[in-house]
mmCIF file of C-alpha atoms and ligand atoms in Angstrom:
data_model
loop_
_atom_site.group_PDB
_atom_site.id
_atom_site.type_symbol
_atom_site.label_atom_id
_atom_site.label_comp_id
_atom_site.label_asym_id
_atom_site.label_seq_id
_atom_site.Cartn_x
_atom_site.Cartn_y
_atom_site.Cartn_z
ATOM 1 C CA UNK A 1 3.656 4.876 -14.655
ATOM 2 C CA UNK A 2 0.440 5.825 -16.530
ATOM 3 C CA UNK A 3 -0.217 8.895 -18.440
ATOM 4 C CA UNK A 4 -3.335 10.115 -19.898
ATOM 5 C CA UNK A 5 -3.535 12.423 -23.032
ATOM 6 C CA UNK A 6 -3.455 16.688 -22.740
ATOM 7 C CA UNK A 7 -7.056 16.810 -22.236
ATOM 8 C CA UNK A 8 -7.465 19.643 -24.195
ATOM 9 C CA UNK A 9 -5.367 20.192 -27.497
ATOM 10 C CA UNK A 10 -2.512 20.293 -28.429
ATOM 11 C CA UNK A 11 -0.828 23.846 -27.695
ATOM 12 C CA UNK A 12 2.295 23.360 -30.050
ATOM 13 C CA UNK A 13 1.567 26.009 -32.129
ATOM 14 C CA UNK A 14 1.489 30.256 -30.498
ATOM 15 C CA UNK A 15 -0.911 30.929 -28.081
ATOM 16 C CA UNK A 16 -1.297 34.476 -28.522
ATOM 17 C CA UNK A 17 -1.547 37.243 -26.287
ATOM 18 C CA UNK A 18 -2.996 36.900 -23.023
ATOM 19 C CA UNK A 19 -4.839 39.535 -21.214
ATOM 20 C CA UNK A 20 -2.160 38.325 -18.145
ATOM 21 C CA UNK A 21 0.967 36.626 -16.944
ATOM 22 C CA UNK A 22 3.265 35.327 -14.048
ATOM 23 C CA UNK A 23 6.739 35.158 -14.523
ATOM 24 C CA UNK A 24 8.655 33.070 -12.331
ATOM 25 C CA UNK A 25 11.771 34.410 -11.710
ATOM 26 C CA UNK A 26 15.242 32.386 -11.673
ATOM 27 C CA UNK A 27 18.187 34.057 -9.713
ATOM 28 C CA UNK A 28 20.087 30.744 -9.657
ATOM 29 C CA UNK A 29 20.519 27.085 -10.898
ATOM 30 C CA UNK A 30 23.387 26.489 -8.044
ATOM 31 C CA UNK A 31 21.285 24.521 -4.058
ATOM 32 C CA UNK A 32 23.020 23.952 -1.174
ATOM 33 C CA UNK A 33 19.906 20.815 -1.134
ATOM 34 C CA UNK A 34 20.134 17.436 -3.684
ATOM 35 C CA UNK A 35 16.918 16.475 -3.646
ATOM 36 C CA UNK A 36 17.358 12.955 -5.325
ATOM 37 C CA UNK A 37 14.549 13.660 -8.440
ATOM 38 C CA UNK A 38 16.523 17.259 -9.066
ATOM 39 C CA UNK A 39 19.752 17.451 -8.055
ATOM 40 C CA UNK A 40 22.640 16.435 -8.573
ATOM 41 C CA UNK A 41 21.951 16.355 -12.618
ATOM 42 C CA UNK A 42 21.390 19.068 -13.623
ATOM 43 C CA UNK A 43 22.248 18.924 -16.825
ATOM 44 C CA UNK A 44 22.663 22.478 -18.205
ATOM 45 C CA UNK A 45 26.344 24.512 -16.793
ATOM 46 C CA UNK A 46 25.691 27.033 -14.219
ATOM 47 C CA UNK A 47 25.263 30.250 -15.233
ATOM 48 C CA UNK A 48 28.130 31.761 -13.930
ATOM 49 C CA UNK A 49 27.934 34.586 -11.136
ATOM 50 C CA UNK A 50 28.588 37.556 -13.882
ATOM 51 C CA UNK A 51 26.671 36.230 -15.588
ATOM 52 C CA UNK A 52 23.528 36.618 -13.433
ATOM 53 C CA UNK A 53 20.699 39.426 -13.766
ATOM 54 C CA UNK A 54 21.233 42.127 -10.695
ATOM 55 C CA UNK A 55 18.690 44.237 -9.220
ATOM 56 C CA UNK A 56 19.319 47.010 -11.346
ATOM 57 C CA UNK A 57 18.679 44.888 -14.117
ATOM 58 C CA UNK A 58 15.591 43.534 -12.997
ATOM 59 C CA UNK A 59 14.401 47.258 -12.192
ATOM 60 C CA UNK A 60 14.968 47.907 -15.902
ATOM 61 C CA UNK A 61 12.815 45.007 -16.899
ATOM 62 C CA UNK A 62 10.178 45.270 -14.490
ATOM 63 C CA UNK A 63 7.881 47.859 -15.871
ATOM 64 C CA UNK A 64 8.238 46.699 -19.140
ATOM 65 C CA UNK A 65 6.844 43.283 -18.098
ATOM 66 C CA UNK A 66 4.052 45.416 -16.128
ATOM 67 C CA UNK A 67 2.661 47.512 -19.235
ATOM 68 C CA UNK A 68 2.411 43.493 -20.942
ATOM 69 C CA UNK A 69 0.011 42.421 -18.247
ATOM 70 C CA UNK A 70 2.260 40.897 -15.365
ATOM 71 C CA UNK A 71 0.796 40.967 -12.268
ATOM 72 C CA UNK A 72 2.257 37.733 -10.484
ATOM 73 C CA UNK A 73 6.216 37.372 -9.805
ATOM 74 C CA UNK A 74 7.672 34.760 -8.382
ATOM 75 C CA UNK A 75 11.381 33.840 -7.534
ATOM 76 C CA UNK A 76 13.083 30.808 -7.571
ATOM 77 C CA UNK A 77 16.134 28.779 -8.712
ATOM 78 C CA UNK A 78 17.845 26.912 -7.165
ATOM 79 C CA UNK A 79 17.346 27.658 -3.889
ATOM 80 C CA UNK A 80 16.905 31.786 -4.019
ATOM 81 C CA UNK A 81 18.395 32.300 -0.412
ATOM 82 C CA UNK A 82 22.232 31.587 -1.477
ATOM 83 C CA UNK A 83 21.777 34.747 -3.229
ATOM 84 C CA UNK A 84 22.870 37.748 -0.730
ATOM 85 C CA UNK A 85 21.009 40.017 -2.879
ATOM 86 C CA UNK A 86 17.933 38.545 -3.084
ATOM 87 C CA UNK A 87 15.742 41.083 -1.273
ATOM 88 C CA UNK A 88 17.390 43.382 -3.123
ATOM 89 C CA UNK A 89 16.183 41.592 -5.989
ATOM 90 C CA UNK A 90 12.632 41.773 -4.815
ATOM 91 C CA UNK A 91 12.412 45.737 -3.896
ATOM 92 C CA UNK A 92 13.529 46.627 -7.261
ATOM 93 C CA UNK A 93 10.386 44.284 -8.988
ATOM 94 C CA UNK A 94 8.195 46.067 -6.005
ATOM 95 C CA UNK A 95 9.439 49.140 -6.842
ATOM 96 C CA UNK A 96 8.425 48.860 -10.653
ATOM 97 C CA UNK A 97 5.722 47.496 -10.082
ATOM 98 C CA UNK A 98 3.995 48.021 -6.582
ATOM 99 C CA UNK A 99 0.605 45.867 -7.434
ATOM 100 C CA UNK A 100 2.355 43.144 -8.131
ATOM 101 C CA UNK A 101 2.184 39.739 -5.804
ATOM 102 C CA UNK A 102 5.608 38.628 -5.113
ATOM 103 C CA UNK A 103 5.997 35.114 -3.917
ATOM 104 C CA UNK A 104 8.853 33.426 -3.608
ATOM 105 C CA UNK A 105 9.570 29.139 -3.370
ATOM 106 C CA UNK A 106 12.472 28.111 -0.611
ATOM 107 C CA UNK A 107 13.846 24.976 0.532
ATOM 108 C CA UNK A 108 13.382 27.121 3.960
ATOM 109 C CA UNK A 109 17.028 26.377 5.631
ATOM 110 C CA UNK A 110 17.934 30.081 5.055
ATOM 111 C CA UNK A 111 14.621 31.277 5.851
ATOM 112 C CA UNK A 112 15.150 32.205 9.329
ATOM 113 C CA UNK A 113 17.211 34.905 8.274
ATOM 114 C CA UNK A 114 15.400 36.597 4.973
ATOM 115 C CA UNK A 115 12.364 37.602 6.545
ATOM 116 C CA UNK A 116 12.352 40.479 7.807
ATOM 117 C CA UNK A 117 14.219 41.880 4.655
ATOM 118 C CA UNK A 118 11.770 39.488 2.071
ATOM 119 C CA UNK A 119 8.504 41.712 3.651
ATOM 120 C CA UNK A 120 10.192 45.020 3.786
ATOM 121 C CA UNK A 121 11.297 44.309 0.235
ATOM 122 C CA UNK A 122 7.411 43.336 -0.533
ATOM 123 C CA UNK A 123 6.769 40.455 -0.870
ATOM 124 C CA UNK A 124 4.001 38.974 0.346
ATOM 125 C CA UNK A 125 3.483 35.013 0.063
ATOM 126 C CA UNK A 126 5.778 32.616 0.919
ATOM 127 C CA UNK A 127 5.723 28.725 -0.771
ATOM 128 C CA UNK A 128 8.505 26.412 1.694
ATOM 129 C CA UNK A 129 9.289 22.905 -0.351
ATOM 130 C CA UNK A 130 9.520 20.335 2.695
ATOM 131 C CA UNK A 131 9.063 16.471 1.438
ATOM 132 C CA UNK A 132 9.519 14.761 5.114
ATOM 133 C CA UNK A 133 8.654 15.864 8.781
ATOM 134 C CA UNK A 134 11.103 12.975 9.526
ATOM 135 C CA UNK A 135 14.977 13.948 11.216
ATOM 136 C CA UNK A 136 16.229 10.566 10.192
ATOM 137 C CA UNK A 137 14.968 10.999 6.601
ATOM 138 C CA UNK A 138 15.457 14.764 5.882
ATOM 139 C CA UNK A 139 19.343 14.772 4.885
ATOM 140 C CA UNK A 140 18.338 11.508 2.240
ATOM 141 C CA UNK A 141 14.997 13.872 1.025
ATOM 142 C CA UNK A 142 16.020 16.757 0.906
ATOM 143 C CA UNK A 143 19.796 17.874 2.338
ATOM 144 C CA UNK A 144 22.273 19.257 5.231
ATOM 145 C CA UNK A 145 19.163 21.013 6.682
ATOM 146 C CA UNK A 146 18.284 21.449 10.266
ATOM 147 C CA UNK A 147 14.421 20.397 9.432
ATOM 148 C CA UNK A 148 13.338 21.414 13.481
ATOM 149 C CA UNK A 149 14.377 25.373 12.397
ATOM 150 C CA UNK A 150 12.664 24.667 8.841
ATOM 151 C CA UNK A 151 9.650 24.123 10.490
ATOM 152 C CA UNK A 152 10.489 26.859 13.530
ATOM 153 C CA UNK A 153 10.796 29.285 10.164
ATOM 154 C CA UNK A 154 7.567 28.207 8.815
ATOM 155 C CA UNK A 155 5.345 28.961 12.002
ATOM 156 C CA UNK A 156 7.271 33.048 12.232
ATOM 157 C CA UNK A 157 6.022 32.622 8.472
ATOM 158 C CA UNK A 158 2.629 32.425 8.927
ATOM 159 C CA UNK A 159 3.377 35.983 11.058
ATOM 160 C CA UNK A 160 4.956 37.295 8.383
ATOM 161 C CA UNK A 161 3.244 36.921 4.927
ATOM 162 C CA UNK A 162 -0.068 36.790 4.264
ATOM 163 C CA UNK A 163 0.080 34.056 3.021
ATOM 164 C CA UNK A 164 2.640 30.146 3.395
ATOM 165 C CA UNK A 165 2.273 27.302 1.544
ATOM 166 C CA UNK A 166 4.160 23.918 1.876
ATOM 167 C CA UNK A 167 5.029 22.562 -1.517
ATOM 168 C CA UNK A 168 5.291 18.911 -0.887
ATOM 169 C CA UNK A 169 6.955 15.967 -3.783
ATOM 170 C CA UNK A 170 4.658 12.643 -2.955
ATOM 171 C CA UNK A 171 7.218 9.744 -3.337
ATOM 172 C CA UNK A 172 6.338 5.797 -3.633
ATOM 173 C CA UNK A 173 7.819 4.443 -0.574
ATOM 174 C CA UNK A 174 9.652 7.336 0.569
ATOM 175 C CA UNK A 175 7.624 9.692 1.829
ATOM 176 C CA UNK A 176 3.625 8.748 1.596
ATOM 177 C CA UNK A 177 3.252 7.592 4.762
ATOM 178 C CA UNK A 178 3.226 10.965 5.787
ATOM 179 C CA UNK A 179 0.883 12.213 3.538
ATOM 180 C CA UNK A 180 -1.894 12.484 6.492
ATOM 181 C CA UNK A 181 0.673 14.453 8.652
ATOM 182 C CA UNK A 182 1.054 17.199 6.083
ATOM 183 C CA UNK A 183 -2.309 17.723 6.646
ATOM 184 C CA UNK A 184 -2.056 17.721 10.408
ATOM 185 C CA UNK A 185 0.397 20.177 10.023
ATOM 186 C CA UNK A 186 -1.325 22.152 8.046
ATOM 187 C CA UNK A 187 -4.353 22.140 9.959
ATOM 188 C CA UNK A 188 -1.696 23.180 13.173
ATOM 189 C CA UNK A 189 -0.049 25.910 11.354
ATOM 190 C CA UNK A 190 -2.515 27.040 8.859
ATOM 191 C CA UNK A 191 -0.101 27.094 5.944
ATOM 192 C CA UNK A 192 -2.084 24.553 2.809
ATOM 193 C CA UNK A 193 0.006 21.960 1.242
ATOM 194 C CA UNK A 194 0.456 20.944 -2.090
ATOM 195 C CA UNK A 195 1.216 18.126 -3.036
ATOM 196 C CA UNK A 196 2.619 17.867 -6.072
ATOM 197 C CA UNK A 197 2.933 14.540 -8.619
ATOM 198 C CA UNK A 198 6.579 14.316 -10.046
ATOM 199 C CA UNK A 199 7.479 15.582 -13.000
ATOM 200 C CA UNK A 200 10.075 13.289 -15.262
ATOM 201 C CA UNK A 201 12.606 16.419 -16.338
ATOM 202 C CA UNK A 202 14.756 13.679 -17.791
ATOM 203 C CA UNK A 203 17.421 14.348 -15.368
ATOM 204 C CA UNK A 204 16.736 11.833 -13.056
ATOM 205 C CA UNK A 205 15.697 9.307 -15.040
ATOM 206 C CA UNK A 206 15.928 5.985 -13.198
ATOM 207 C CA UNK A 207 15.041 8.061 -9.746
ATOM 208 C CA UNK A 208 11.245 9.014 -11.255
ATOM 209 C CA UNK A 209 10.407 6.198 -12.897
ATOM 210 C CA UNK A 210 10.877 4.137 -9.752
ATOM 211 C CA UNK A 211 9.234 6.384 -7.023
ATOM 212 C CA UNK A 212 6.840 8.295 -9.263
ATOM 213 C CA UNK A 213 3.532 8.482 -7.300
ATOM 214 C CA UNK A 214 0.470 9.183 -9.788
ATOM 215 C CA UNK A 215 -1.744 12.431 -8.302
ATOM 216 C CA UNK A 216 -4.946 10.540 -8.244
ATOM 217 C CA UNK A 217 -3.155 8.042 -5.892
ATOM 218 C CA UNK A 218 -2.431 10.735 -3.675
ATOM 219 C CA UNK A 219 -5.481 11.630 -3.668
ATOM 220 C CA UNK A 220 -6.843 8.136 -3.477
ATOM 221 C CA UNK A 221 -4.935 7.004 -0.005
ATOM 222 C CA UNK A 222 -6.138 10.444 1.606
ATOM 223 C CA UNK A 223 -9.544 8.966 0.821
ATOM 224 C CA UNK A 224 -8.877 5.667 2.353
ATOM 225 C CA UNK A 225 -8.490 7.900 5.377
ATOM 226 C CA UNK A 226 -10.306 10.928 5.859
ATOM 227 C CA UNK A 227 -13.194 11.773 3.789
ATOM 228 C CA UNK A 228 -12.388 14.056 1.153
ATOM 229 C CA UNK A 229 -13.936 16.804 -1.516
ATOM 230 C CA UNK A 230 -13.200 17.710 -4.720
ATOM 231 C CA UNK A 231 -13.216 22.081 -4.643
ATOM 232 C CA UNK A 232 -11.450 22.486 -7.859
ATOM 233 C CA UNK A 233 -9.234 25.678 -8.591
ATOM 234 C CA UNK A 234 -9.028 28.577 -7.434
ATOM 235 C CA UNK A 235 -8.235 30.073 -10.082
ATOM 236 C CA UNK A 236 -8.341 28.915 -14.104
ATOM 237 C CA UNK A 237 -4.763 28.595 -14.872
ATOM 238 C CA UNK A 238 -3.587 27.910 -10.374
ATOM 239 C CA UNK A 239 -1.537 23.984 -11.655
ATOM 240 C CA UNK A 240 -3.360 23.127 -8.192
ATOM 241 C CA UNK A 241 -6.699 21.410 -7.659
ATOM 242 C CA UNK A 242 -7.982 22.212 -4.253
ATOM 243 C CA UNK A 243 -9.670 19.453 -2.456
ATOM 244 C CA UNK A 244 -11.283 19.491 1.388
ATOM 245 C CA UNK A 245 -10.552 17.271 4.014
ATOM 246 C CA UNK A 246 -14.325 17.097 5.345
ATOM 247 C CA UNK A 247 -14.353 16.784 9.070
ATOM 248 C CA UNK A 248 -11.229 19.084 9.330
ATOM 249 C CA UNK A 249 -11.775 21.606 6.803
ATOM 250 C CA UNK A 250 -8.101 21.950 6.219
ATOM 251 C CA UNK A 251 -8.002 22.395 2.855
ATOM 252 C CA UNK A 252 -5.150 20.883 0.585
ATOM 253 C CA UNK A 253 -4.124 21.274 -3.469
ATOM 254 C CA UNK A 254 -2.881 18.881 -5.757
ATOM 255 C CA UNK A 255 -0.484 19.602 -9.107
ATOM 256 C CA UNK A 256 -0.302 16.764 -11.249
ATOM 257 C CA UNK A 257 1.339 17.947 -14.357
ATOM 258 C CA UNK A 258 2.015 14.513 -16.031
ATOM 259 C CA UNK A 259 -0.977 13.065 -15.656
ATOM 260 C CA UNK A 260 -3.797 16.448 -15.286
ATOM 261 C CA UNK A 261 -1.814 18.342 -17.793
ATOM 262 C CA UNK A 262 -2.863 22.294 -17.491
ATOM 263 C CA UNK A 263 -1.287 23.624 -20.801
ATOM 264 C CA UNK A 264 -3.874 24.683 -21.933
ATOM 265 C CA UNK A 265 -4.875 27.255 -19.130
ATOM 266 C CA UNK A 266 -0.817 28.889 -18.504
ATOM 267 C CA UNK A 267 0.017 31.914 -17.913
ATOM 268 C CA UNK A 268 3.215 31.672 -16.964
ATOM 269 C CA UNK A 269 6.389 32.728 -18.130
ATOM 270 C CA UNK A 270 9.859 32.132 -17.187
ATOM 271 C CA UNK A 271 13.269 34.343 -16.784
ATOM 272 C CA UNK A 272 16.411 32.012 -16.266
ATOM 273 C CA UNK A 273 18.765 33.408 -14.374
ATOM 274 C CA UNK A 274 20.968 35.404 -17.176
ATOM 275 C CA UNK A 275 18.201 36.431 -18.325
ATOM 276 C CA UNK A 276 16.361 34.101 -21.104
ATOM 277 C CA UNK A 277 12.856 34.129 -21.221
ATOM 278 C CA UNK A 278 10.857 31.139 -22.347
ATOM 279 C CA UNK A 279 7.031 30.826 -22.595
ATOM 280 C CA UNK A 280 7.051 26.453 -21.282
ATOM 281 C CA UNK A 281 8.764 24.768 -18.880
ATOM 282 C CA UNK A 282 10.757 22.554 -21.464
ATOM 283 C CA UNK A 283 11.687 25.037 -23.533
ATOM 284 C CA UNK A 284 14.916 25.312 -24.778
ATOM 285 C CA UNK A 285 16.457 27.893 -25.125
ATOM 286 C CA UNK A 286 14.490 31.461 -24.616
ATOM 287 C CA UNK A 287 14.546 34.909 -25.584
ATOM 288 C CA UNK A 288 17.871 36.579 -24.904
ATOM 289 C CA UNK A 289 17.228 39.105 -22.908
ATOM 290 C CA UNK A 290 19.758 39.283 -20.407
ATOM 291 C CA UNK A 291 22.781 39.316 -23.731
ATOM 292 C CA UNK A 292 20.193 42.410 -24.996
ATOM 293 C CA UNK A 293 20.550 44.920 -21.802
ATOM 294 C CA UNK A 294 24.755 43.790 -21.914
ATOM 295 C CA UNK A 295 25.102 45.225 -24.942
ATOM 296 C CA UNK A 296 23.091 48.387 -23.865
ATOM 297 C CA UNK A 297 19.874 48.079 -25.881
ATOM 298 C CA UNK A 298 17.099 50.808 -24.739
ATOM 299 C CA UNK A 299 13.693 50.389 -23.387
ATOM 300 C CA UNK A 300 12.272 50.044 -27.045
ATOM 301 C CA UNK A 301 14.557 47.344 -28.090
ATOM 302 C CA UNK A 302 13.963 45.336 -25.128
ATOM 303 C CA UNK A 303 9.997 45.328 -25.397
ATOM 304 C CA UNK A 304 10.733 44.247 -28.572
ATOM 305 C CA UNK A 305 12.157 41.265 -27.589
ATOM 306 C CA UNK A 306 9.730 40.452 -24.467
ATOM 307 C CA UNK A 307 6.643 40.911 -27.144
ATOM 308 C CA UNK A 308 8.266 37.995 -29.281
ATOM 309 C CA UNK A 309 8.678 36.006 -26.163
ATOM 310 C CA UNK A 310 5.282 36.736 -24.976
ATOM 311 C CA UNK A 311 4.247 36.109 -28.649
ATOM 312 C CA UNK A 312 5.583 32.633 -29.256
ATOM 313 C CA UNK A 313 4.581 31.816 -25.555
ATOM 314 C CA UNK A 314 3.144 27.684 -26.499
ATOM 315 C CA UNK A 315 3.216 24.322 -24.492
ATOM 316 C CA UNK A 316 6.154 22.081 -25.054
ATOM 317 C CA UNK A 317 4.748 20.446 -22.733
ATOM 318 C CA UNK A 318 6.324 16.312 -24.003
ATOM 319 C CA UNK A 319 2.709 14.994 -23.948
ATOM 320 C CA UNK A 320 2.229 17.781 -26.527
ATOM 321 C CA UNK A 321 5.697 18.474 -28.270
ATOM 322 C CA UNK A 322 6.930 14.857 -28.236
ATOM 323 C CA UNK A 323 10.486 14.635 -27.833
ATOM 324 C CA UNK A 324 12.739 16.843 -24.937
ATOM 325 C CA UNK A 325 16.134 17.359 -24.059
ATOM 326 C CA UNK A 326 17.103 16.316 -20.435
ATOM 327 C CA UNK A 327 16.888 19.357 -17.693
ATOM 328 C CA UNK A 328 16.510 19.675 -14.027
ATOM 329 C CA UNK A 329 14.049 21.672 -12.591
ATOM 330 C CA UNK A 330 16.744 24.216 -11.035
ATOM 331 C CA UNK A 331 18.238 24.659 -14.201
ATOM 332 C CA UNK A 332 15.307 26.437 -15.005
ATOM 333 C CA UNK A 333 13.657 27.380 -11.955
ATOM 334 C CA UNK A 334 11.081 25.012 -10.440
HETATM 335 N N1 LIG B 1 14.373 25.498 -4.214
HETATM 336 C C1 LIG B 1 13.983 25.743 -3.633
HETATM 337 C C2 LIG B 1 12.658 24.549 -3.684
HETATM 338 O O1 LIG B 1 13.222 23.629 -3.527
HETATM 339 O O2 LIG B 1 11.721 25.293 -3.375
HETATM 340 C C3 LIG B 1 13.350 26.739 -5.383
HETATM 341 C C4 LIG B 1 13.216 25.784 -6.832
HETATM 342 S S1 LIG B 1 12.711 23.961 -7.204
HETATM 343 C C5 LIG B 1 13.081 23.090 -8.424
HETATM 344 C C6 LIG B 1 10.464 24.308 -6.586
HETATM 345 C C7 LIG B 1 9.667 23.441 -6.346
HETATM 346 O O3 LIG B 1 10.344 22.969 -7.899
HETATM 347 C C8 LIG B 1 9.951 22.924 -5.202
HETATM 348 O O4 LIG B 1 9.068 22.110 -4.806
HETATM 349 C C9 LIG B 1 10.289 20.863 -6.112
HETATM 350 O O5 LIG B 1 10.549 20.338 -5.149
HETATM 351 C C10 LIG B 1 10.034 20.885 -7.187
HETATM 352 N N2 LIG B 1 10.678 20.037 -8.400
HETATM 353 C C11 LIG B 1 11.779 20.042 -8.265
HETATM 354 N N3 LIG B 1 12.120 18.925 -9.399
HETATM 355 C C12 LIG B 1 10.995 18.216 -9.808
HETATM 356 C C13 LIG B 1 10.432 17.189 -10.474
HETATM 357 N N4 LIG B 1 11.150 17.155 -11.165
HETATM 358 N N5 LIG B 1 9.046 17.336 -10.089
HETATM 359 C C14 LIG B 1 8.154 17.628 -9.418
HETATM 360 N N6 LIG B 1 8.471 18.857 -8.320
HETATM 361 C C15 LIG B 1 10.005 19.418 -8.857
HETATM 362 FE FE1 LIG B 2 17.542 22.285 -4.016
HETATM 363 FE FE2 LIG B 2 14.856 22.930 -4.286
HETATM 364 FE FE3 LIG B 2 15.911 21.283 -6.539
HETATM 365 FE FE4 LIG B 2 16.155 20.262 -3.730
HETATM 366 S S1 LIG B 2 14.041 21.306 -5.627
HETATM 367 S S2 LIG B 2 17.923 20.563 -4.982
HETATM 368 S S3 LIG B 2 16.270 22.640 -2.445
HETATM 369 S S4 LIG B 2 16.179 23.228 -5.827
#
């Protein structure tokens, strides 16, 4: 696997305050699917349901986040739609920060029944993760779901939310022959697809090593069959670099976290299911907002702890901070 050095220097030092942040809220680690690079392979024990932050906990924290420049929130997991109170959590954020851009990432298996409540709760954007368009591959690459139902829900979602995107993790010899099919679907549904390069988070080391395909190769595959031009990033902090298929005008994204790391522009914070705030996907631990909340702390104490997390934001990417603790993306919230 080829890896380039982090382009713009080491960031294993606190970054200082940013003007704006985006927050990824992991609602749980559990999932009903088992994508081979993600689950099984969870390294950390799952947070028990009793320790999950609840809608009223988020309602306490959201105004404090808003006051510190958090303008975007994405709900993820595990599979966020396994939580019955998912729309309630979205509503709690929407009430506390009505101007915020609220989004959710899902495997789509429970999307059809959840869409209306999510939209009514204030969700604006949706990302559906789909690694294959072939029914014969779906069970092995994702899980025991119904691909036809996910595709139908994806079409309906386009009419429900302001923006719908697709996440597709491209794996060599596994689904990399479907890249053009995904671009066709993208054109048909008006849904932007983002091709994701596998990240080796350590929990599925052998699998990732065997099927890793670098982002540049993914774009090269498309370019062999379609004329493609680079566009750049929609926003500096957006992990996706955009490309346009010249003949059709279809725009697709490439997220290549390991071969083209974007740590320098990262504005992400992460909140685990039990309320630990982290400044980096690769960071272990984090500041324990959840336990402070449960101990009966007041808003000033919670705000002070959030500030500790913000002041400590730095990159723990293995390329800037060698050494790692293995984890699955589902442990942290991908
Ligand atoms: N279950 C939901 C889903 O699949 O969209 C939300 C959680 S999942 C961890 C979020 C995203 O992380 C998915 O698009 C998934 O493909 C991606 N992901 C998980 N493990 C990954 C890895 N090792 N490398 C790159 N992307 C990964
Ligand atoms: Fe579940 Fe999402 Fe992980 Fe797949 S990527 S196993 S759907 S959490």
